[in-house]
Coordinates of C-alpha atoms and ligand atoms in Angstrom, one line a residue:
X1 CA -183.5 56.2 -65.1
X2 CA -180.8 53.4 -64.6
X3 CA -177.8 53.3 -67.1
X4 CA -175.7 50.8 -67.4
X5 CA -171.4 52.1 -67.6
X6 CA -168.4 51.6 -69.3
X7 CA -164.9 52.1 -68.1
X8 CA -162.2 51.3 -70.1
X9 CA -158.8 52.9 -69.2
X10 CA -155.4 53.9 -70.5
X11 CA -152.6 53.6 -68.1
X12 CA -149.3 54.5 -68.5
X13 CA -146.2 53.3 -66.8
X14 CA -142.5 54.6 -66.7
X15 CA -140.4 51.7 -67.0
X16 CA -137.6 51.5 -65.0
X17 CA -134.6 51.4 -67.5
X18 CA -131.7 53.2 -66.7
X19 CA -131.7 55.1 -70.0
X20 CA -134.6 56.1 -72.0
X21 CA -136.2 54.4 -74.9
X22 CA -134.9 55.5 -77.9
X23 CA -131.3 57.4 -76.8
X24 CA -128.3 56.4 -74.3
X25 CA -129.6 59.7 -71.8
X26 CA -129.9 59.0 -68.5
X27 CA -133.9 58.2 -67.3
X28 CA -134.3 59.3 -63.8
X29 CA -137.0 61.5 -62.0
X30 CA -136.2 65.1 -60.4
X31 CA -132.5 65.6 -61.8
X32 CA -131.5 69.1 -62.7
X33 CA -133.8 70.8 -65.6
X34 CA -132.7 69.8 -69.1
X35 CA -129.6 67.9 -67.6
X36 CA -130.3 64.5 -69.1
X37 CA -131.0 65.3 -73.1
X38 CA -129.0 64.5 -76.6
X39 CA -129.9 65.5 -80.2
X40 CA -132.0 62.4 -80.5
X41 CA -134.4 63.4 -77.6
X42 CA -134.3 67.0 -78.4
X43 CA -135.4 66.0 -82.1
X44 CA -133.1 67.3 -84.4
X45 CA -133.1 66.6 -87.6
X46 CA -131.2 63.7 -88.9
X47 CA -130.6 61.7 -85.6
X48 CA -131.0 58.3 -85.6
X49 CA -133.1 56.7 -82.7
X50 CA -132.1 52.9 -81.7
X51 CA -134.4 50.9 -79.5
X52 CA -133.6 50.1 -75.5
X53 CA -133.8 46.5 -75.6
X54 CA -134.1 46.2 -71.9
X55 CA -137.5 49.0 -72.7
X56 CA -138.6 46.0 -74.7
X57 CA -138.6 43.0 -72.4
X58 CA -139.7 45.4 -69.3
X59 CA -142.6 45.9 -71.8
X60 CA -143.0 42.2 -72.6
X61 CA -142.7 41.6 -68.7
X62 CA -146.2 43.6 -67.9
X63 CA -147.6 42.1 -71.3
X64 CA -147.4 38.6 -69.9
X65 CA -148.0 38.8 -66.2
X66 CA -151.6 40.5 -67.9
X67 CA -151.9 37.3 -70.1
X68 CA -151.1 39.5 -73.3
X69 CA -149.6 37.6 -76.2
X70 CA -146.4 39.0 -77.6
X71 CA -146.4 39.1 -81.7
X72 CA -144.0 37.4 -83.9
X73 CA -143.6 41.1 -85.3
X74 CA -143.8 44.2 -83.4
X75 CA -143.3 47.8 -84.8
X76 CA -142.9 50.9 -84.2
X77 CA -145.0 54.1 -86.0
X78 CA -145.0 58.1 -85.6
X79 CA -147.8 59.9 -83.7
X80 CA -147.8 63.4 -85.5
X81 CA -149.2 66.2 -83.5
X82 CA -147.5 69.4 -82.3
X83 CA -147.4 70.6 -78.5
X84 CA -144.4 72.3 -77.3
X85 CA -143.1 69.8 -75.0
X86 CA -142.7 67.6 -78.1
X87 CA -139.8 68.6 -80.2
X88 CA -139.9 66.4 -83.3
X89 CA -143.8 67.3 -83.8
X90 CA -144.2 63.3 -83.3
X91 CA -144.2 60.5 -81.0
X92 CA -142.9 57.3 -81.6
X93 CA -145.3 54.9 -80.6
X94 CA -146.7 51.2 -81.4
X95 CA -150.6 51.2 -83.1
X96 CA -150.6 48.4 -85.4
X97 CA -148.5 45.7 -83.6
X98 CA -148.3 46.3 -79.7
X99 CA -145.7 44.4 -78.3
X100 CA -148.7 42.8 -76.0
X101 CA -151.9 42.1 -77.2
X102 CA -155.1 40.2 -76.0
X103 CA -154.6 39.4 -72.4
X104 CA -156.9 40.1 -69.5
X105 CA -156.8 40.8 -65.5
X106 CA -158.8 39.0 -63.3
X107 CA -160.1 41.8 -60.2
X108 CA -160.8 39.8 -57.5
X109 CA -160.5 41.0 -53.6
X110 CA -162.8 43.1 -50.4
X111 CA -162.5 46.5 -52.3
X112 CA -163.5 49.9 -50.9
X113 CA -167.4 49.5 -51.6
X114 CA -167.9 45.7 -50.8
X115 CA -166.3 42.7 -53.4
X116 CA -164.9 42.8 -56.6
X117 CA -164.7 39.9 -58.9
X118 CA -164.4 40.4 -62.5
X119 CA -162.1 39.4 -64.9
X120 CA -161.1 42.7 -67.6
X121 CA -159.6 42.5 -70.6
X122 CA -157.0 43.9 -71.6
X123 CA -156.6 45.1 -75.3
X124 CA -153.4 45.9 -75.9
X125 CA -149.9 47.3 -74.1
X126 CA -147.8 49.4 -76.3
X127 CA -144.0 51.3 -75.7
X128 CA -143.9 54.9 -76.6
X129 CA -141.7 57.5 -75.8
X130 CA -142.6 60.0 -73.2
X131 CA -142.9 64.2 -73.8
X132 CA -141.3 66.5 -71.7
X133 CA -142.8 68.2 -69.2
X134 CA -144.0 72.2 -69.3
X135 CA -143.8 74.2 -65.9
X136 CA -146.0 77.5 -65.9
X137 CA -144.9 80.2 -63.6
X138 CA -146.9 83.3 -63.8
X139 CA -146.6 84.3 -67.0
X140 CA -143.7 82.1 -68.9
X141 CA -144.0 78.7 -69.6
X142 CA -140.7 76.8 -68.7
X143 CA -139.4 73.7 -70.9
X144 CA -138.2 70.5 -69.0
X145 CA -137.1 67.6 -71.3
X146 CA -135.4 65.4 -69.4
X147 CA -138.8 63.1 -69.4
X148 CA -138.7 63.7 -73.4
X149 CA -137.7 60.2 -74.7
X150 CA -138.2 58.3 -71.6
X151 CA -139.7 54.5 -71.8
X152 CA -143.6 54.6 -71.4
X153 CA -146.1 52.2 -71.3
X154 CA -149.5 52.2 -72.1
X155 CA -151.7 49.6 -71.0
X156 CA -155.1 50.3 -72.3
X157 CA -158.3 48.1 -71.0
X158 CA -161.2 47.1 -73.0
X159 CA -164.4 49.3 -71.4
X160 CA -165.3 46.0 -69.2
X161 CA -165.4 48.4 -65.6
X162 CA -168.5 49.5 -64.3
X163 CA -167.7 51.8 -61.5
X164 CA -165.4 54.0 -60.1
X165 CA -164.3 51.8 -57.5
X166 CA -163.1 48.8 -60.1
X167 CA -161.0 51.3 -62.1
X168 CA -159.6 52.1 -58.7
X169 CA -159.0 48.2 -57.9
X170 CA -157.6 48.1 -61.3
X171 CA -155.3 50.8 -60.9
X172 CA -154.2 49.7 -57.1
X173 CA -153.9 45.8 -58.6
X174 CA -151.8 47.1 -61.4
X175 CA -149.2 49.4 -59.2
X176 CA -148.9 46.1 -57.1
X177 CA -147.8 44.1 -60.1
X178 CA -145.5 46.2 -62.0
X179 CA -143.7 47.2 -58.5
X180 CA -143.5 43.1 -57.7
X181 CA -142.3 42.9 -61.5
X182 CA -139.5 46.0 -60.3
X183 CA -140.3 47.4 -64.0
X184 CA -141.8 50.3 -62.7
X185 CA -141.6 52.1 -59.1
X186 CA -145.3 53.1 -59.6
X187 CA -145.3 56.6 -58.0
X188 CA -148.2 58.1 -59.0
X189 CA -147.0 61.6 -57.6
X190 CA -144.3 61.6 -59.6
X191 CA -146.2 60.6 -63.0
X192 CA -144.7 57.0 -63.3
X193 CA -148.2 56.2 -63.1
X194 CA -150.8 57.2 -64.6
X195 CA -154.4 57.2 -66.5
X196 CA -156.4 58.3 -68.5
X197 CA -160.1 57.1 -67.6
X198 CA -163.1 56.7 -70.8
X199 CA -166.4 56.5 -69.2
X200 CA -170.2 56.1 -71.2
X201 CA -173.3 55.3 -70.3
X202 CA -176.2 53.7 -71.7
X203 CA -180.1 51.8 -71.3
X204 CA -179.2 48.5 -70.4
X205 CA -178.9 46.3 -72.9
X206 CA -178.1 49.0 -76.0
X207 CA -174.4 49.0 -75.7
X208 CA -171.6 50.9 -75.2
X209 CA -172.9 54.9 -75.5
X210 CA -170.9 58.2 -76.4
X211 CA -167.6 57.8 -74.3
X212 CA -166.1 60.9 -72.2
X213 CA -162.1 60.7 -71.9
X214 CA -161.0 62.1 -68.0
X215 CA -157.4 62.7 -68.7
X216 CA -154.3 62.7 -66.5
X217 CA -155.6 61.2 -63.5
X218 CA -152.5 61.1 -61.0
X219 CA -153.8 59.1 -57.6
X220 CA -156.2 55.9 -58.0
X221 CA -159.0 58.1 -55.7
X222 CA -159.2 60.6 -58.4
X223 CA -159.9 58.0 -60.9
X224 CA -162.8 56.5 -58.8
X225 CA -164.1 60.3 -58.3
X226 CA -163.5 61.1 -61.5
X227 CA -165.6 58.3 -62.7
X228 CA -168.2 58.3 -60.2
X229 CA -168.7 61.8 -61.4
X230 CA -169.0 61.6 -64.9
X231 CA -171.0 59.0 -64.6
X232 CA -173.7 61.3 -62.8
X233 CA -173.3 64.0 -65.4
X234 CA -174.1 62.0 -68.2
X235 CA -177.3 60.5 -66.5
X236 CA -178.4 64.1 -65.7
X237 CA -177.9 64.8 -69.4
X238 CA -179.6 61.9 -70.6
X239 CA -182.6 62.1 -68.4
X240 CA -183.1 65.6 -69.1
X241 CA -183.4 64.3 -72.9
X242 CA -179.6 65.6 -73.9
X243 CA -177.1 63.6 -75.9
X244 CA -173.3 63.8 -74.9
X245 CA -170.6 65.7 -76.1
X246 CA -167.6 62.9 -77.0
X247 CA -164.8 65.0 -75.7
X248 CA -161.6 65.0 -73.4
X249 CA -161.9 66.3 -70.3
X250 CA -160.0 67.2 -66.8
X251 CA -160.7 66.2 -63.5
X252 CA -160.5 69.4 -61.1
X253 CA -159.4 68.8 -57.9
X254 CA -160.4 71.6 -55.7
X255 CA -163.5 71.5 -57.1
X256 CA -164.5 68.1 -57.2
X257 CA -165.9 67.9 -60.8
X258 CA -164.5 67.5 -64.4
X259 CA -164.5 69.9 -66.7
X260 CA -164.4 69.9 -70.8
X261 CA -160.9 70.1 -72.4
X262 CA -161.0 69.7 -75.9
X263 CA -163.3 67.9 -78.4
X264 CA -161.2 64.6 -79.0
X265 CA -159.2 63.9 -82.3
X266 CA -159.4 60.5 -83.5
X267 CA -156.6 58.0 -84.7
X268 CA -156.9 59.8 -88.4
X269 CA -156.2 62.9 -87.0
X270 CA -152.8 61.8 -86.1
X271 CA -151.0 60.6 -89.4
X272 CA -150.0 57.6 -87.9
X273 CA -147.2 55.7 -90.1
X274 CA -144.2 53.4 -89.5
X275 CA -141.3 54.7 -88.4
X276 CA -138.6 54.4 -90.9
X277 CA -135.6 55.0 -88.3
X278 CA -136.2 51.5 -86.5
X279 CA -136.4 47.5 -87.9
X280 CA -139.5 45.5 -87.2
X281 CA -138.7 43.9 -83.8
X282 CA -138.8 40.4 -84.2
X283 CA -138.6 38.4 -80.9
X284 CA -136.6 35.4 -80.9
X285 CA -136.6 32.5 -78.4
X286 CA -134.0 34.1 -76.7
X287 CA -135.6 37.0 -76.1
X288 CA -138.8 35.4 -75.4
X289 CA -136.8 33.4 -72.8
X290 CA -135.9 35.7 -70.7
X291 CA -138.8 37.6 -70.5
X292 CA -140.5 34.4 -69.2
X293 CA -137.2 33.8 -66.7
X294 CA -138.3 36.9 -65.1
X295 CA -142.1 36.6 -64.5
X296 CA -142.9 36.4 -61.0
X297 CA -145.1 34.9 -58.6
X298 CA -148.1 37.7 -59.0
X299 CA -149.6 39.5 -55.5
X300 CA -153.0 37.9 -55.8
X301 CA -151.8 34.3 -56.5
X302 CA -149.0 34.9 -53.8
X303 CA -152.1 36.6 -51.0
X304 CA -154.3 33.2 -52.0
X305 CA -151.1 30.6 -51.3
X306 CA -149.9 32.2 -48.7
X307 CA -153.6 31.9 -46.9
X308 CA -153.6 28.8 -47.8
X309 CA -150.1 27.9 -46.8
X310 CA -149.8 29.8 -43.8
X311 CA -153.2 29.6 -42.3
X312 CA -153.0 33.9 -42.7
X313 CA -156.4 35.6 -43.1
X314 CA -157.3 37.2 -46.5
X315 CA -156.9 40.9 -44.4
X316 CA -153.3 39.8 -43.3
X317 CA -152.4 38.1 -46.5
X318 CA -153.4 41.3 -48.3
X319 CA -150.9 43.3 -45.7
X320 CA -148.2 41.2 -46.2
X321 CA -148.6 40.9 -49.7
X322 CA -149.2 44.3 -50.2
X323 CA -145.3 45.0 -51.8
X324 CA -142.9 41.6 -52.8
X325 CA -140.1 42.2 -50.3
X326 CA -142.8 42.2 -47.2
X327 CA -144.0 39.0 -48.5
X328 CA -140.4 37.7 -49.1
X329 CA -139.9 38.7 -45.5
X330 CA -142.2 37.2 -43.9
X331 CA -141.9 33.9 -46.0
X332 CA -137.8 33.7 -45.5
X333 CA -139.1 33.8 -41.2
X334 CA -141.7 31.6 -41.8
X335 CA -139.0 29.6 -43.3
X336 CA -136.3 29.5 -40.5
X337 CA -138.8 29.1 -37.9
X338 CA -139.7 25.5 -39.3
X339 CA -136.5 24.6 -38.6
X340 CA -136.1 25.6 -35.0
X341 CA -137.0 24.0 -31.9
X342 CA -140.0 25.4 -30.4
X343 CA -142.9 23.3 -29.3
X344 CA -143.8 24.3 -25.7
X345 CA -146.2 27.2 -25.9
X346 CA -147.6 27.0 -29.3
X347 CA -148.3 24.2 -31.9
X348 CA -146.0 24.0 -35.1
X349 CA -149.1 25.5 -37.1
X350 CA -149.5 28.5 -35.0
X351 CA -145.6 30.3 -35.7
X352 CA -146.2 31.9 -38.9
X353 CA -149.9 33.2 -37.3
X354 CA -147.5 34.9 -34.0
X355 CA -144.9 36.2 -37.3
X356 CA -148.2 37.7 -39.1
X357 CA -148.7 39.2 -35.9
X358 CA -145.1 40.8 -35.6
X359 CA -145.1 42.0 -38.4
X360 CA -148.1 43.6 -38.8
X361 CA -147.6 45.4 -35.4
X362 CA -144.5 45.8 -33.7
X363 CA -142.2 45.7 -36.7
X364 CA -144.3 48.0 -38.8
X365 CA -144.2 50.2 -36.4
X366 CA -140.2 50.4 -35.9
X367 CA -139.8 50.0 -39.6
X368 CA -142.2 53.4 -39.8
X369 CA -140.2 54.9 -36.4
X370 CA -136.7 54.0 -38.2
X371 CA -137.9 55.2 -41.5
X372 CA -137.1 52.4 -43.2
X373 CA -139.7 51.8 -46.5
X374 CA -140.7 48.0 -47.2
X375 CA -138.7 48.2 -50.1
X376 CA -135.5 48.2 -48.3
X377 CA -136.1 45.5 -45.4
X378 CA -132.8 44.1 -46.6
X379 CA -131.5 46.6 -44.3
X380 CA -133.8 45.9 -41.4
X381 CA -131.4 44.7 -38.5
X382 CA -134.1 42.5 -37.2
X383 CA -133.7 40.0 -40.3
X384 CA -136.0 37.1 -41.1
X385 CA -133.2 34.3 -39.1
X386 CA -133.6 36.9 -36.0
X387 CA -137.5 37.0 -36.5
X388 CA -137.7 33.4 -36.7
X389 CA -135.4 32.5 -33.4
X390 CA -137.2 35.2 -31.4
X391 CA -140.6 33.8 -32.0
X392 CA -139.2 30.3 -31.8
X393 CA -137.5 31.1 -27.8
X394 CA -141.2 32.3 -27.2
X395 CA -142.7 29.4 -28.5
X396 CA -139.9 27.1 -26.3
X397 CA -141.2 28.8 -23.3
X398 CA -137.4 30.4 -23.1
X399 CA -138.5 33.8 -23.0
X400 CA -141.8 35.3 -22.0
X401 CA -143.7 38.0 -23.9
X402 CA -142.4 40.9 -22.7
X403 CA -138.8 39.7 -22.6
X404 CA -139.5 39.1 -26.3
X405 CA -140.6 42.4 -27.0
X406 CA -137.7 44.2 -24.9
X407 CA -135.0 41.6 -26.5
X408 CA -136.7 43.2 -30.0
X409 CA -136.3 46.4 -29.1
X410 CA -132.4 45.3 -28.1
X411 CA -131.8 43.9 -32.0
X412 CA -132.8 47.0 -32.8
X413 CA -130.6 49.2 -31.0
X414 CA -127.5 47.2 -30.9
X415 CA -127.9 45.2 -34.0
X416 CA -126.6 41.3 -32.5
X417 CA -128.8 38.2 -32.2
X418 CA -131.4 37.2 -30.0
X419 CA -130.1 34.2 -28.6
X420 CA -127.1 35.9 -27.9
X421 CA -129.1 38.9 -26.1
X422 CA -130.5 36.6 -24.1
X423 CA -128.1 34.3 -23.0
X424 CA -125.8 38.0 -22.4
X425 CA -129.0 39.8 -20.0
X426 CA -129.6 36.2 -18.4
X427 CA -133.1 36.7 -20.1
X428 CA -134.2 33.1 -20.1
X429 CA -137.4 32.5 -18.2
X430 CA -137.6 31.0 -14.8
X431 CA -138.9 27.8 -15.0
X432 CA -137.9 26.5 -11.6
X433 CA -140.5 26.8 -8.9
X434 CA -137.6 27.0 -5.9
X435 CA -136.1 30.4 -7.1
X436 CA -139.6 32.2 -7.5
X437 CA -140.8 30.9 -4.0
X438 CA -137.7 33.0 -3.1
X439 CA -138.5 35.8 -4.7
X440 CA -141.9 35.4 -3.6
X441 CA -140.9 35.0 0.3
X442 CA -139.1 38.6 -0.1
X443 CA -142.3 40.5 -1.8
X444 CA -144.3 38.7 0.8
X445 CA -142.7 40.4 3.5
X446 CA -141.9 43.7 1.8
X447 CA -145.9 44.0 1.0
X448 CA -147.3 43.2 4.6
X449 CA -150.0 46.1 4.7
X450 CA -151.3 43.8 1.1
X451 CA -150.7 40.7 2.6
X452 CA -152.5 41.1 5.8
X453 CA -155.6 42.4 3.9
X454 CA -155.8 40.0 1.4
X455 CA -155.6 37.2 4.2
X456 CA -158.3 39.0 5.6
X457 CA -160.5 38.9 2.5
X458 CA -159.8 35.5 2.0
X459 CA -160.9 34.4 5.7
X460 CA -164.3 36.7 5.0
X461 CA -165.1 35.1 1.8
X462 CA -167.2 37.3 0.8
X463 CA -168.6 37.4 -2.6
X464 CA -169.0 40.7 -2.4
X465 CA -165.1 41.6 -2.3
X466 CA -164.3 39.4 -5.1
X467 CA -163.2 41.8 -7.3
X468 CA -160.9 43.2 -4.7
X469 CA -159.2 40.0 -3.9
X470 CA -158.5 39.3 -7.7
X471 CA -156.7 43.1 -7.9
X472 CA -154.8 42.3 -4.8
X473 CA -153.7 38.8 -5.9
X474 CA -152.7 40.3 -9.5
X475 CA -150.7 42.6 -8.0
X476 CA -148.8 40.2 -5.9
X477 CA -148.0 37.9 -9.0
X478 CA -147.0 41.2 -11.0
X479 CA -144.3 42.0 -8.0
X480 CA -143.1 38.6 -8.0
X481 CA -141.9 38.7 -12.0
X482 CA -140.9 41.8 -11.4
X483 CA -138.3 40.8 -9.2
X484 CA -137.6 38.1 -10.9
X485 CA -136.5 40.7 -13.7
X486 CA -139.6 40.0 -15.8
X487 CA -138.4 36.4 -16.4
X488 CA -140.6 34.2 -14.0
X489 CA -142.8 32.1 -15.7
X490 CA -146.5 34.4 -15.4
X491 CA -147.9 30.8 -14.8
X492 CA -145.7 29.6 -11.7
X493 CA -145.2 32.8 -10.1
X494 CA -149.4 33.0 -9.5
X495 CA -148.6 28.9 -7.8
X496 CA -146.3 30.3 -5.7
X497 CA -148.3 33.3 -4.8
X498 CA -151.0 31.1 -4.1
X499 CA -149.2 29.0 -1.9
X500 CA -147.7 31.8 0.0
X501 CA -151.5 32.8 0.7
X502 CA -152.5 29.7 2.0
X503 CA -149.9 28.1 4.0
Ligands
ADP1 P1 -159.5 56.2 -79.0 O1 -159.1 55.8 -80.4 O2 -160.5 57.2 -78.9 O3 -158.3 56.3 -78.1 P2 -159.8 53.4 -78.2 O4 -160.7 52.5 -79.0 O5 -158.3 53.3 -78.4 O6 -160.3 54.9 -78.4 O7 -160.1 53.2 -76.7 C1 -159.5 54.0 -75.7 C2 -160.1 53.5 -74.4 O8 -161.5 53.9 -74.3 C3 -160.1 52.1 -74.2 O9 -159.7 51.8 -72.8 C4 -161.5 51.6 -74.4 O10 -161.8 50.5 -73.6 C5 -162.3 52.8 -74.0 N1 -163.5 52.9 -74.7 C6 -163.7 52.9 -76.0 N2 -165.0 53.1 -76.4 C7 -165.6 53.3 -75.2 C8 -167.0 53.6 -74.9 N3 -167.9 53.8 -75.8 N4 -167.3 53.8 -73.5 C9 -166.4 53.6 -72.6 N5 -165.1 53.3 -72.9 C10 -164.7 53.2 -74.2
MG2 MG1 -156.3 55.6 -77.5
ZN3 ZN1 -131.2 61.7 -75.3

């Protein structure tokens, strides 16, 4: 039988504030155990929680770059359960006024398995408070609670997915945003990321059926095996006439399938009622300002301008665009370049196509050799002005390729400008055809055995040695730059070579 599926998923977020939610502890990932706690994130009694403002506007950030609408009143309630990495026995959460509510996403790009275009919606975003985390050694169970308390989001989708490669789209288009939003570093090893994944299946046309929740998903991949999985269970079960248990389950890892947890509560089970400790949040224009002051330019809008601007393919947009300060990069170089002379080798058009280029090769590669992350390109001592004016001296005809890729390696090691490298190594290409007829006098005579047979071949004309006279010839032209230092023109150096040959 075909099914059709459901995916709707629950991601959560860290946000990056530099306390947590609810207390003035520090928020920060693999501190010493139990170093960063209070009273109010341990949960004693009587302590007073107050909200982290800046919790709230990252929140209202991701709300709006997901077309969410923020409420004129937005609450906080308590999530009652008990699990040991919970002191106070409840959560504080939002259920009945998320900050964000109603937005959507639109998927759109090549995806693992072929094209994705889709737009999902997006029910709700609501901050909580994280739980600590519990380590099991052997036989005890240790107790970390620096997490305890520390801003989370949870995005949550309506079930608008239909495989487990557009929850993994979703997930990867997500990561992008909140990283170019810099509310979130979205390190899914380190838990700032991640999902929960609710999965069912049904005969077309009937509707959503009995959903499955995969919890605790901590790499996209997992969530599209995950997925892909369950959804293959639960056609096995239904064609062999079986119903579905509605329940939680795990994804195992080593073993490639999910396997039951527990049977799910529902929202009853948790008590859920407002949290008497903290006002109604009321967002004023203020407030609202600057969460609009700080949208940003999102990757998938950025990747379509920038082909569009630039001329870039939608592969090498996607590259570029794949974190904000790449992109930034390579605009601030596209930038500079504009403004330089150039015009000899390539049209105006063609200098941000020779930058994609640079940067998707060469300078990835020394950013990877130098450890430096994207992230911190600030740093990189080949910055965008030095990017633009080496490209530009290639484009002039100033400097041949090679030159540029030694004078490169040069900004690198000694951390100066180009131009000044140049000028310093006397770098700038030969241009004048009297000077490599010189040097091509002296390789003439230092490669007599060549010469001689190559005059030889030429007299014979014969088709047959064609080959061999090109090899001969190249290697000729290949000695002259050489001793010109690498800096004859390729282009003049073969004239003069030719001449040599025939007069
Ligand atoms: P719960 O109260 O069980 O947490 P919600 O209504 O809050 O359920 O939905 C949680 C997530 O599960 C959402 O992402 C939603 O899109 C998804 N979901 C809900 N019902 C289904 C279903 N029948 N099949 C697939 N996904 C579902
Ligand atoms: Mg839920
Ligand atoms: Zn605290």
């Amino acid at each position: 039988m075909t099914y059709q599926s459901f995916i709707g998923l629950e991601v959560h977020i860290h946000l990056l504030t530099k306390t947590k939610v609810f207390c003035r502890c520090r928020s920060a990932f693999g501190d010493e155990p139990n170093a960063n706690v209070c009273p109010v994130c341990l949960g004693y009694p009587g302590v007073l929680p107050t909200l982290n403002i800046e919790a709230m506007r990252m929140g209202c950030m991701v709300a709006r770059s997901l077309n969410c609408t923020i409420p004129g009143r937005t609450w906080f309630e308590r999530k009652q359960y008990f699990y040991p990495d919970m002191t106070k026995n409840y959560q504080i959460s939002q259920f009945a006024s998320p900050l964000g509510q109603q937005g959507y996403m639109e998927l759109e790009g090549r995806g693992q398995a072929g094209p994705v275009k889709k737009k999902v919606r997006i029910k709700e975003c609501h901050l909580e408070e994280d739980a600590g985390k519990m380590i099991h050694t052997g036989t005890v169970s240790l107790l970390d609670y620096n997490r305890a308390g520390v801003s989370l989001l949870e995005i949550v989708t309506e079930p608008d997915m239909e495989s487990g490669e557009e929850a993994e789209f979703f997930i990867q288009e997500l990561r992008r945003i909140v990283r170019y939003l810099g509310v979130c570093d979205g390190n899914m090893e380190e838990g700032s990321l991640r999902a929960d994944a609710n999965v069912s299946i049904n005969l077309p046309g009937q509707g959503l059926g009995r959903k499955v929740e995969i919890k605790n998903l901590n790499s996209s991949r997992f969530v599209r095996l995950g997925l892909n999985y369950e959804i293959k269970r639960q056609g096995s079960l239904l064609d062999a006439g079986k119903t579905v248990t509605q329940e939680t389950r795990l994804w195992n890892e080593n073993r490639d399938e999910t396997m039951p947890m527990r049977q799910k509560e529902n929202a009853q089970d948790y008590r859920y009622f407002p949290e008497p400790d903290l006002p109604v949040f009321c967002p004023d224009e203020s407030f609202r300002g600057s969460v609009e002051k700080s949208l940003v330019e999102l990757p998938r809008a950025r990747m379509k301008r920038m082909m569009n601007d630039y001329g870039l393919s939608e592969e090498q947009a996607e590259l570029i665009c794949d974190e904000k300060e790449g992109a930034d990069y390579f605009e601030a170089a596209a930038r500079e370049a504009k403004l330089l002379p150039r015009d000899r080798n390539f049209r105006g058009d063609e200098i941000p196509l020779r930058i994609a280029n640079w940067f998707l090769s060469d300078i990835k590669h020394i950013l990877n050799r130098e450890g430096i992350a994207l992230r911190n390109i600030a740093s990189f001592k080949l910055s965008p002005p030095r990017l633009a004016s080496l490209i530009a001296m290639l484009g002039a005809g100033r400097i041949t390729g090679k030159i540029a890729k030694q004078c490169l390696d040069t900004v690198i090691a000694e951390d100066r400008d180009p131009e000044e490298i140049v000028k310093a190594n006397n770098w700038e290409q030969l241009a004048d055809p009297a000077s490599i007829a010189k040097s091509a006098e002296a390789v003439f005579a230092a490669e007599s055995v060549t010469v001689t047979e190559l005059r030889e071949l030429i007299a014979a004309n014969d088709a047959a040695k064609a080959k061999r006279r090109r090899t001969l010839t190249a290697y000729l032209v290949g000695k002259v730059i050489a001793a010109t230092g690498g800096r004859a023109d390729p282009k003049l150096a073969g004239q003069q070579v030719e001449l040599l040959l025939n007069g």
